[in-house]
PDB file of C-alpha atoms in Angstrom:
ATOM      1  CA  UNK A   2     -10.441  -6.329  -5.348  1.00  0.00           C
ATOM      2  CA  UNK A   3      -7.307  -5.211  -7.037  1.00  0.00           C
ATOM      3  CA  UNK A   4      -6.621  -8.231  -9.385  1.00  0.00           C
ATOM      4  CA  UNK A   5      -8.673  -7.165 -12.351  1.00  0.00           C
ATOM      5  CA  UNK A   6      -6.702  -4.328 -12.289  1.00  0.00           C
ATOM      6  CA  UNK A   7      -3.181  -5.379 -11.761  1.00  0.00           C
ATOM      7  CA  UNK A   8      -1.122  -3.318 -14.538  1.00  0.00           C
ATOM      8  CA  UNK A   9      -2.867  -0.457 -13.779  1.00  0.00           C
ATOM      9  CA  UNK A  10      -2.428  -1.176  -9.896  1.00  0.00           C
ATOM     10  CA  UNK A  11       1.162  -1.299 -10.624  1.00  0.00           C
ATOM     11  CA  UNK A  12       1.488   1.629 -12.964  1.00  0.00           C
ATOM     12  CA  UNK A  13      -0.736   4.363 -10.939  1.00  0.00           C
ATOM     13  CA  UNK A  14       0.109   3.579  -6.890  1.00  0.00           C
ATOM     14  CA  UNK A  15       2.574   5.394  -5.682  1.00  0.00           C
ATOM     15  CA  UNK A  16       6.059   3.848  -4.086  1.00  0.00           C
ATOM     16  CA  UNK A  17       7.627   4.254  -0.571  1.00  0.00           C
ATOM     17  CA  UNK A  18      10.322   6.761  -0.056  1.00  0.00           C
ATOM     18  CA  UNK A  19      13.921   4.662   0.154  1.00  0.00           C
ATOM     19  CA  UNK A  20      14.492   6.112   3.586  1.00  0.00           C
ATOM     20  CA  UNK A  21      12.060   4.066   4.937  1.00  0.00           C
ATOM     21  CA  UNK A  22      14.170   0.783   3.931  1.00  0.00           C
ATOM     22  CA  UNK A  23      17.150   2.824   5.353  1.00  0.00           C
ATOM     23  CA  UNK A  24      15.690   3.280   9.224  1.00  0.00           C
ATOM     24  CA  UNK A  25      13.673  -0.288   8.630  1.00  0.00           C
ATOM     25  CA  UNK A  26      17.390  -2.138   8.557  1.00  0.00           C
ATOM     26  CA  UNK A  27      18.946  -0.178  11.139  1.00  0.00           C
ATOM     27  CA  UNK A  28      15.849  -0.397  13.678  1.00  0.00           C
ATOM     28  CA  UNK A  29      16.138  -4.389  12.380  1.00  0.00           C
ATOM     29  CA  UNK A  30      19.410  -5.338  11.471  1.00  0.00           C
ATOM     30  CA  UNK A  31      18.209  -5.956   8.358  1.00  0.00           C
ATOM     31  CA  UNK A  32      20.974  -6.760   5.526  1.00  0.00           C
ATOM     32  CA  UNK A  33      22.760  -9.313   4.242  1.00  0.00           C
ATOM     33  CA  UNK A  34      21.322 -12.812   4.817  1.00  0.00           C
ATOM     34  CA  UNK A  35      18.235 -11.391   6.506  1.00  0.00           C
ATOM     35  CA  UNK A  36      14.810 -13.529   5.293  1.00  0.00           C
ATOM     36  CA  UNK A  37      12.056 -11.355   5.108  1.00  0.00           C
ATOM     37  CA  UNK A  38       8.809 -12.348   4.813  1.00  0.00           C
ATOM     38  CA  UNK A  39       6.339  -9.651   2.949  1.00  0.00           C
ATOM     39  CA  UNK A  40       2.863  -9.724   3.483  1.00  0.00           C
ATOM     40  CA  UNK A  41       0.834  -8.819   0.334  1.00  0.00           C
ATOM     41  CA  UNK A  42       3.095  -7.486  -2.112  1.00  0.00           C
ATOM     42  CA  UNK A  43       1.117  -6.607  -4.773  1.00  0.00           C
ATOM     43  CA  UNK A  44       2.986  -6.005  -7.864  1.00  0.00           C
ATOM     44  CA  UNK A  45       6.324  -5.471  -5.756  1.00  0.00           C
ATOM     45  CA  UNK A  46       6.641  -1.835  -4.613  1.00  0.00           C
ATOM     46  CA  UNK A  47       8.313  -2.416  -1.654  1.00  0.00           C
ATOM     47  CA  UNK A  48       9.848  -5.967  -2.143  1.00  0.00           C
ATOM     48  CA  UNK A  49      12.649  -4.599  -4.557  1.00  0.00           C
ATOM     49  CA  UNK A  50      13.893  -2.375  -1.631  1.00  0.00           C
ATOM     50  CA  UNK A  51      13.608  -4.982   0.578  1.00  0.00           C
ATOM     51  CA  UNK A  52      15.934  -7.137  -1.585  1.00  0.00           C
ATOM     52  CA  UNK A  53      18.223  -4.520  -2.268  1.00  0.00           C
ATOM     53  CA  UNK A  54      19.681  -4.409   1.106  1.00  0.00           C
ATOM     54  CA  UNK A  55      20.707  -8.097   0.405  1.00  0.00           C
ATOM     55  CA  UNK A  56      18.097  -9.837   2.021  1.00  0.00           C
ATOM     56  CA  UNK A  57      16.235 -13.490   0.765  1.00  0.00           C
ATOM     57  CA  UNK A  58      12.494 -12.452   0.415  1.00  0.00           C
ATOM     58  CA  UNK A  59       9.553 -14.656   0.294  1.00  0.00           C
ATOM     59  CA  UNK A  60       6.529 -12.432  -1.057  1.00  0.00           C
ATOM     60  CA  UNK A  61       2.470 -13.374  -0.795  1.00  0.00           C
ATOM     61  CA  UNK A  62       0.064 -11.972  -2.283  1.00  0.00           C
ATOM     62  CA  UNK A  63      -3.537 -13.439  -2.869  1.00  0.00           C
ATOM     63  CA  UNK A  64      -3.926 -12.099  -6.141  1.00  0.00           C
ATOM     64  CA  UNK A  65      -3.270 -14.077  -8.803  1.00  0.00           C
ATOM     65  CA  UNK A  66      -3.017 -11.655 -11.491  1.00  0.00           C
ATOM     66  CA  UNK A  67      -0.888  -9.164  -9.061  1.00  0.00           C
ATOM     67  CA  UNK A  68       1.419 -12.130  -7.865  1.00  0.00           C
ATOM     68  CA  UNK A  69       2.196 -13.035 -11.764  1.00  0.00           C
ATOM     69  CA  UNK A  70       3.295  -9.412 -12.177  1.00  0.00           C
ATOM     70  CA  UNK A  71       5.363  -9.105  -9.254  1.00  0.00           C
ATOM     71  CA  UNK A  72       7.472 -12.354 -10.283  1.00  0.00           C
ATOM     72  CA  UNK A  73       7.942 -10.876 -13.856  1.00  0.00           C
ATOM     73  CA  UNK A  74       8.614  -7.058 -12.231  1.00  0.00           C
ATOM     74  CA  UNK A  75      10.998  -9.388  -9.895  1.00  0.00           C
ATOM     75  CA  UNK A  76      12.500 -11.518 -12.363  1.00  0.00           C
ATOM     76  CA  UNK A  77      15.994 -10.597 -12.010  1.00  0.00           C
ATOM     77  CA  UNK A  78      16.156 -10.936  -8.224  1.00  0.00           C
ATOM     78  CA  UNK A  79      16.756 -14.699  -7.312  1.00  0.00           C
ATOM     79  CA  UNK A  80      16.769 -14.171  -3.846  1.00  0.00           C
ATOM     80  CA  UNK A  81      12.992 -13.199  -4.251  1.00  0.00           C
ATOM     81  CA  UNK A  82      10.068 -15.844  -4.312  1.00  0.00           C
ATOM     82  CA  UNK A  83       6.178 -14.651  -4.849  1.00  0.00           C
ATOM     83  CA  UNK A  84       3.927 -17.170  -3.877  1.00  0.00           C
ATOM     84  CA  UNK A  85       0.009 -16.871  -4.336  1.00  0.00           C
ATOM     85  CA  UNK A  86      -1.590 -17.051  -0.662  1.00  0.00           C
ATOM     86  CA  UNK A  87      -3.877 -15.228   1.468  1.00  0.00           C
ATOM     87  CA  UNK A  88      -1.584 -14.829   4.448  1.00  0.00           C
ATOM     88  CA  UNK A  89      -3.882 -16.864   6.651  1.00  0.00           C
ATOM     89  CA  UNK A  90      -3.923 -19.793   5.006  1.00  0.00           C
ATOM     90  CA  UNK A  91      -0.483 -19.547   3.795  1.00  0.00           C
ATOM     91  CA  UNK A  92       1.771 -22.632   3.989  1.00  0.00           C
ATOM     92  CA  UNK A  93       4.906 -21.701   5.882  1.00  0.00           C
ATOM     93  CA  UNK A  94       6.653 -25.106   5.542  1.00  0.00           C
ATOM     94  CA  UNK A  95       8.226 -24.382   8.274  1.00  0.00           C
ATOM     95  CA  UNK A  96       9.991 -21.288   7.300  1.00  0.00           C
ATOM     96  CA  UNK A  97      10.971 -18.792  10.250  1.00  0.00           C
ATOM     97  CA  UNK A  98      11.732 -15.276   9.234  1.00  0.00           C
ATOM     98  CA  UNK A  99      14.211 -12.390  10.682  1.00  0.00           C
ATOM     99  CA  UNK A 100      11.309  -9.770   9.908  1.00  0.00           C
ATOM    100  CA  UNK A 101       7.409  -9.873   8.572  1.00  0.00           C
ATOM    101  CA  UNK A 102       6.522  -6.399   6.381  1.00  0.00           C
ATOM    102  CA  UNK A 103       3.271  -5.382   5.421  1.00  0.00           C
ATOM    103  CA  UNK A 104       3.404  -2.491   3.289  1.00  0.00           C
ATOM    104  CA  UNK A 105      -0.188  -0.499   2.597  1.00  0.00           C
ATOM    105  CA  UNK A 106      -1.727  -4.374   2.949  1.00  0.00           C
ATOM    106  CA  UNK A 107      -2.096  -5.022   6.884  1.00  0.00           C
ATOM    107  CA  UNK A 108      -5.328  -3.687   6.897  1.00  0.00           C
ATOM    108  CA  UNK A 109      -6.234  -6.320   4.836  1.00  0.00           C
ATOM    109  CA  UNK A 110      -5.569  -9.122   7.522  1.00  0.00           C
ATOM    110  CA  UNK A 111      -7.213 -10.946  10.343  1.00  0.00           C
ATOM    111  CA  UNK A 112      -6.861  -8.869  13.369  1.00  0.00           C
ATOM    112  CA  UNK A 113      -7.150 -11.503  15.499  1.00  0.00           C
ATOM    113  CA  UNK A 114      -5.564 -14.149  13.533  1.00  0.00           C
ATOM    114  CA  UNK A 115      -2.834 -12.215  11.648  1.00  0.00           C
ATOM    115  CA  UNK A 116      -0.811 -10.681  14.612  1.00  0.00           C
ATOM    116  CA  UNK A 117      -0.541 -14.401  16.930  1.00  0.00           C
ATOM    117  CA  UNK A 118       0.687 -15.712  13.395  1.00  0.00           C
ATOM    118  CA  UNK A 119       3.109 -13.038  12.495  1.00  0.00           C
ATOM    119  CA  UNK A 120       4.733 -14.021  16.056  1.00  0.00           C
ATOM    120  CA  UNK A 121       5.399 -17.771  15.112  1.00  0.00           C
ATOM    121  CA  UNK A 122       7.062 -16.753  12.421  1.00  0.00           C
ATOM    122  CA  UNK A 123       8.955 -13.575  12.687  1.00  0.00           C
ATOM    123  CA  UNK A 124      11.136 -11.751  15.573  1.00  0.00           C
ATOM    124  CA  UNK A 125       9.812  -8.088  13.967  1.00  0.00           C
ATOM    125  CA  UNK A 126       6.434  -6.619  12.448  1.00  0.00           C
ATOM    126  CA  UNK A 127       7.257  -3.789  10.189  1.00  0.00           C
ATOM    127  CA  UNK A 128       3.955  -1.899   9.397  1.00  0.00           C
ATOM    128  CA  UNK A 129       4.573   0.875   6.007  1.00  0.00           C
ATOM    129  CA  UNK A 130       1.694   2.854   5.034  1.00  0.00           C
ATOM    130  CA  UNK A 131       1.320   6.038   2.619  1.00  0.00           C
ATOM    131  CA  UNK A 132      -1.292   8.376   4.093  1.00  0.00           C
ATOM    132  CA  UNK A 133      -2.752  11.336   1.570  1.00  0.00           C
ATOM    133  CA  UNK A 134      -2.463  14.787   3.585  1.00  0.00           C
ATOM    134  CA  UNK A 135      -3.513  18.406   2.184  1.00  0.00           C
ATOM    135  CA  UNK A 136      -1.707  21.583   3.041  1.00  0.00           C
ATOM    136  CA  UNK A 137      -3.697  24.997   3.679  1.00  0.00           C
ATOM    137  CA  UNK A 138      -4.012  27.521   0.639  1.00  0.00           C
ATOM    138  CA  UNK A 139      -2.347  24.470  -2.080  1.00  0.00           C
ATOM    139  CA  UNK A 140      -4.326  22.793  -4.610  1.00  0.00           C
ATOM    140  CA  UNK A 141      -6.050  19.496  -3.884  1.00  0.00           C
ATOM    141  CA  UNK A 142      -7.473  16.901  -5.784  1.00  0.00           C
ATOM    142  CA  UNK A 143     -10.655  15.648  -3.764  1.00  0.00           C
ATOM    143  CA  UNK A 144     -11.551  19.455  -2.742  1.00  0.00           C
ATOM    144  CA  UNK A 145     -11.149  20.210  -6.773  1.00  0.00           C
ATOM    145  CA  UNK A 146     -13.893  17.149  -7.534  1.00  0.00           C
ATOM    146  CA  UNK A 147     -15.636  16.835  -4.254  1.00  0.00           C
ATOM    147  CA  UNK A 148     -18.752  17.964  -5.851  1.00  0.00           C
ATOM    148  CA  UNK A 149     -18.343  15.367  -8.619  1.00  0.00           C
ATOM    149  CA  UNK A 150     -17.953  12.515  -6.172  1.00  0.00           C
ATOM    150  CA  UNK A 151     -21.216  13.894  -4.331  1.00  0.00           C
ATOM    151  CA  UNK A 152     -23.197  13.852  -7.255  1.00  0.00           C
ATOM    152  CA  UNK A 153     -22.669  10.718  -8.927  1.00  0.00           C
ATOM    153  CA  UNK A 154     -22.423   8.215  -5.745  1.00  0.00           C
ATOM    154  CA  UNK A 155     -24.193  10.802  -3.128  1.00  0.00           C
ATOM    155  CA  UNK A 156     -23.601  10.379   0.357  1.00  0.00           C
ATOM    156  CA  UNK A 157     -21.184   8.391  -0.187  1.00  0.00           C
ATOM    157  CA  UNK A 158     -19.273   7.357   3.710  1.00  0.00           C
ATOM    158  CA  UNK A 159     -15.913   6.812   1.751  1.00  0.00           C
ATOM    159  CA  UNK A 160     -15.602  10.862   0.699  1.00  0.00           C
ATOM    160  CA  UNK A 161     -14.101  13.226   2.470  1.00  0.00           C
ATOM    161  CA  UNK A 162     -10.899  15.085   2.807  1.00  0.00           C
ATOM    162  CA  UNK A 163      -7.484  14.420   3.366  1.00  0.00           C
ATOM    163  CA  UNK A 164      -6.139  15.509   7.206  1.00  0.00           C
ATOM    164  CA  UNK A 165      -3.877  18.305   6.874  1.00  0.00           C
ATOM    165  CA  UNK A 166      -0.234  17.125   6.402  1.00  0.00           C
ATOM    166  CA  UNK A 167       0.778  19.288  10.031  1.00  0.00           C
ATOM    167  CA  UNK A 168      -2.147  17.397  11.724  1.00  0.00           C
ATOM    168  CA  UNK A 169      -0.376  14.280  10.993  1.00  0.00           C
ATOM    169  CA  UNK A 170       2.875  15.368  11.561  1.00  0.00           C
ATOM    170  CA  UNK A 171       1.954  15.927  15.140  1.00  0.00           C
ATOM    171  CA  UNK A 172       1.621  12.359  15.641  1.00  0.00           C
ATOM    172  CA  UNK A 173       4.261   9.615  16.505  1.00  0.00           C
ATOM    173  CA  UNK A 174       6.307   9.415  13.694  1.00  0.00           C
ATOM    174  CA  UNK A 175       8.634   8.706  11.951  1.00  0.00           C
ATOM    175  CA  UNK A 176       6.921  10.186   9.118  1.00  0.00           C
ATOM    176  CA  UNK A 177       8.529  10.476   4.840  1.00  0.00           C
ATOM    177  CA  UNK A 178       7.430  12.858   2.711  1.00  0.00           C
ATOM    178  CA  UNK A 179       6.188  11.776  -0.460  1.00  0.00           C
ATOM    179  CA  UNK A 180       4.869  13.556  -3.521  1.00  0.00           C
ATOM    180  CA  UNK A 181       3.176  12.110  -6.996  1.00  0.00           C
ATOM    181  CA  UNK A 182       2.296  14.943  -9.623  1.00  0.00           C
ATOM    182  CA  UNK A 183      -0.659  14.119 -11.166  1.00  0.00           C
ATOM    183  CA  UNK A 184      -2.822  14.949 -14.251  1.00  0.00           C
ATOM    184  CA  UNK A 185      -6.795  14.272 -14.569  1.00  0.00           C
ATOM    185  CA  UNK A 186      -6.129  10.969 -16.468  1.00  0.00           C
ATOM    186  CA  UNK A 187      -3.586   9.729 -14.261  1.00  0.00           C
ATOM    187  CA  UNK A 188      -5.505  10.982 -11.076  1.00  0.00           C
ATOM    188  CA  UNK A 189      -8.412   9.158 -12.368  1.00  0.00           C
ATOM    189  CA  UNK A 190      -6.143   5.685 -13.173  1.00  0.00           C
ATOM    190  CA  UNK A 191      -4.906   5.678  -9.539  1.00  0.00           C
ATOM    191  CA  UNK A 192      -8.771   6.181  -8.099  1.00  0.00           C
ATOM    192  CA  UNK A 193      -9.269   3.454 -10.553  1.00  0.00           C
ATOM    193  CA  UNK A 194      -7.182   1.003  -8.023  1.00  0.00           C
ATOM    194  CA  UNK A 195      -8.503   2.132  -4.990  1.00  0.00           C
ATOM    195  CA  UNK A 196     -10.893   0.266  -2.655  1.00  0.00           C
ATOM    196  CA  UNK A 197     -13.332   2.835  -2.641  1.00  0.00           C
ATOM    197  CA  UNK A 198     -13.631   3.169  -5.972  1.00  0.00           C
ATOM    198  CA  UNK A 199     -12.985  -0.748  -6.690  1.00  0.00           C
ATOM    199  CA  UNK A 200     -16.744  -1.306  -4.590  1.00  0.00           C
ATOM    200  CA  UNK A 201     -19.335   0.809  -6.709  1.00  0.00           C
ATOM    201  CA  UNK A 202     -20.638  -0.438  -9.466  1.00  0.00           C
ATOM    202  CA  UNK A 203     -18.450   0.278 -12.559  1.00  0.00           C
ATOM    203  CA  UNK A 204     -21.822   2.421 -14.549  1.00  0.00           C
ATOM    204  CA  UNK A 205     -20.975   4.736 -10.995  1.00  0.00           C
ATOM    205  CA  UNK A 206     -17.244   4.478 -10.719  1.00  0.00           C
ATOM    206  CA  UNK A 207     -16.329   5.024 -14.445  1.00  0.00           C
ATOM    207  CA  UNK A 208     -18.698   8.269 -15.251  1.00  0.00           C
ATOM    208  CA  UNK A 209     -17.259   9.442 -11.786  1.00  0.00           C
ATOM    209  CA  UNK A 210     -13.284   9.187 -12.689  1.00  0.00           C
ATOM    210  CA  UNK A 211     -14.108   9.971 -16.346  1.00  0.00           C
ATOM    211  CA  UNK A 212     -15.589  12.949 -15.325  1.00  0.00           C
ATOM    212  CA  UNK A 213     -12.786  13.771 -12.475  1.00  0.00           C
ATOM    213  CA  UNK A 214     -10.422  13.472 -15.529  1.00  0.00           C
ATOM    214  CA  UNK A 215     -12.340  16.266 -17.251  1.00  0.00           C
ATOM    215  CA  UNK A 216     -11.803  18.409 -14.103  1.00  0.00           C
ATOM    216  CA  UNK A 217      -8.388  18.643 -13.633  1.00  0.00           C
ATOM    217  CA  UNK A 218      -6.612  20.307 -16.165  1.00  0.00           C
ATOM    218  CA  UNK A 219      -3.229  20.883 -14.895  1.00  0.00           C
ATOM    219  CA  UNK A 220      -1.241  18.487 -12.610  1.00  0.00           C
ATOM    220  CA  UNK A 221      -1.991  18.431  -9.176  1.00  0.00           C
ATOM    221  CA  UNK A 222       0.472  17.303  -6.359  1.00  0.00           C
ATOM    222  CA  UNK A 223      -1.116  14.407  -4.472  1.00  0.00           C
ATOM    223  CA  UNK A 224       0.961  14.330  -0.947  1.00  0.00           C
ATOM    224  CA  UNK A 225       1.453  11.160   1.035  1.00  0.00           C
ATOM    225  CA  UNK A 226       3.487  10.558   4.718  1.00  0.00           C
ATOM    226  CA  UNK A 227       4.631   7.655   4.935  1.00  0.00           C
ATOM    227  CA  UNK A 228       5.005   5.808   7.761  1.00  0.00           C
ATOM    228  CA  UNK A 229       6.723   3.391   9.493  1.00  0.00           C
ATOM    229  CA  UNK A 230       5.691   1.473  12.495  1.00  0.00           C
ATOM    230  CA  UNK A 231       8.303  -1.490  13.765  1.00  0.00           C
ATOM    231  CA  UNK A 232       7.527  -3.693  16.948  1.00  0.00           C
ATOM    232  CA  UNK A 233       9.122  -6.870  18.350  1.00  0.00           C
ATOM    233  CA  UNK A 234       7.133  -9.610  18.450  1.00  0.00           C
ATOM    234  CA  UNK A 235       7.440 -11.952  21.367  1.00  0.00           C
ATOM    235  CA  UNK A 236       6.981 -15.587  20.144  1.00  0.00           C
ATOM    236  CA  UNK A 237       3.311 -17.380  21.551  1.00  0.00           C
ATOM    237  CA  UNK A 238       3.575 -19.168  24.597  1.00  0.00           C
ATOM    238  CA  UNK A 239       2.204 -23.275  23.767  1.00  0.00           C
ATOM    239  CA  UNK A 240      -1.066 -24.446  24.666  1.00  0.00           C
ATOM    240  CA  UNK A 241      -0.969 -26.167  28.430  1.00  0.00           C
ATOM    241  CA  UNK A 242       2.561 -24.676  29.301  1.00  0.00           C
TER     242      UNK A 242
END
């Protein structure tokens, strides 16, 4: 879904706060001689700070466009290898790992079939995910086109707010503050990568973004929480033991 637009994928998503790499190796041991195995990369947002604490980090991703970008964003980290996989069909080779992170791509796995396989071959599963939140009385960028998205793809189950930032908050956390400013064209380029967006047809999607592009005159912050979600994972008992 995000392939055809890799460059742009890796030029309008937003990264991951470096605290979150911070608490990931101390709730981990993460460092030095670590092997991490990263579960669709993309273009490499979150594998740089994964190598940067001085770990060896195999990287999949699925798409082949996106994978080819992450080794040449990657390039000058030789303790980093992208490979082009689907993470269930994968070929380990036998490789065991200290932790498996998914960052924004765990949704995109088998929920049956991913977890029992992230257990053979990791002792942690370290979940990262940005989540867009709103604050009351401040500027937002779906309230400030809302009407837009309802009239060119009406009805549309995918629209709808953000939560408000305090709403989330109130959950478990940890939670990292995060913050892109964003103009009309660059709002529209990041809808532009975006699964919602991705699925209608492009004579819907582009009039839509082209036209949220129009809207917004000024730049807009677009808040994210990051999260972080670590759990030990408890190696599957064999068949007939």
């Amino acid at each position: 879904m995000f392939d055809e637009v890799a460059a742009l994928y890796d030029r309008a998503r937003p990264t991951y706060p470096p605290e979150v790499f911070t608490d990931l190796a101390a709730l981990t041991g993460l460092g030095p001689g670590s092997r991490v195995l990263e579960v669709g990369c993309g273009t490499g947002k979150a594998t740089r700070p994964l190598a940067e604490l001085g770990c060896s980090v195999v990287a999949i991703e699925p798409g082949p466009r996106l994978s080819a970008l992450a080794r040449e964003r990657l390039a000058d980290l030789p303790d980093v290898v992208v490979e082009t996989s689907t993470f269930e069909e994968w070929d380990d080779r036998g490789r065991r790992f200290d932790v498996l992170v998914a960052a924004s791509s765990w949704h995109w796995v088998d929920p049956v079939a991913g977890p029992r396989r992230a257990a053979e071959l990791a002792g942690h599963l370290a979940l990262i995910d940005n989540t867009v939140v709103r604050r009351p009385g401040e500027p937002e960028m779906y309230a400030a086109t809302a009407d837009l998205h309802e009239r060119f793809s009406p009805g549309n189950p995918a629209w709808g707010h953000p939560p408000l930032e305090d709403e989330v908050l109130a959950g478990p956390g940890p939670w990292y503050p995060l913050v892109q400013w964003l103009d009309g064209p660059a709002f529209a380029d990041l809808l532009r990568t975006q699964s919602p967006y991705r699925r209608l047809d492009p004579a819907v999607r582009e009039p839509l973004v082209d036209a949220v592009a129009a809207r917004i005159r000024e730049p807009f912050p677009r808040r994210y929480l990051c999260s972080l979600r670590v759990s030990r994972l408890t190696p599957p008992t064999p068949a007939g033991s």
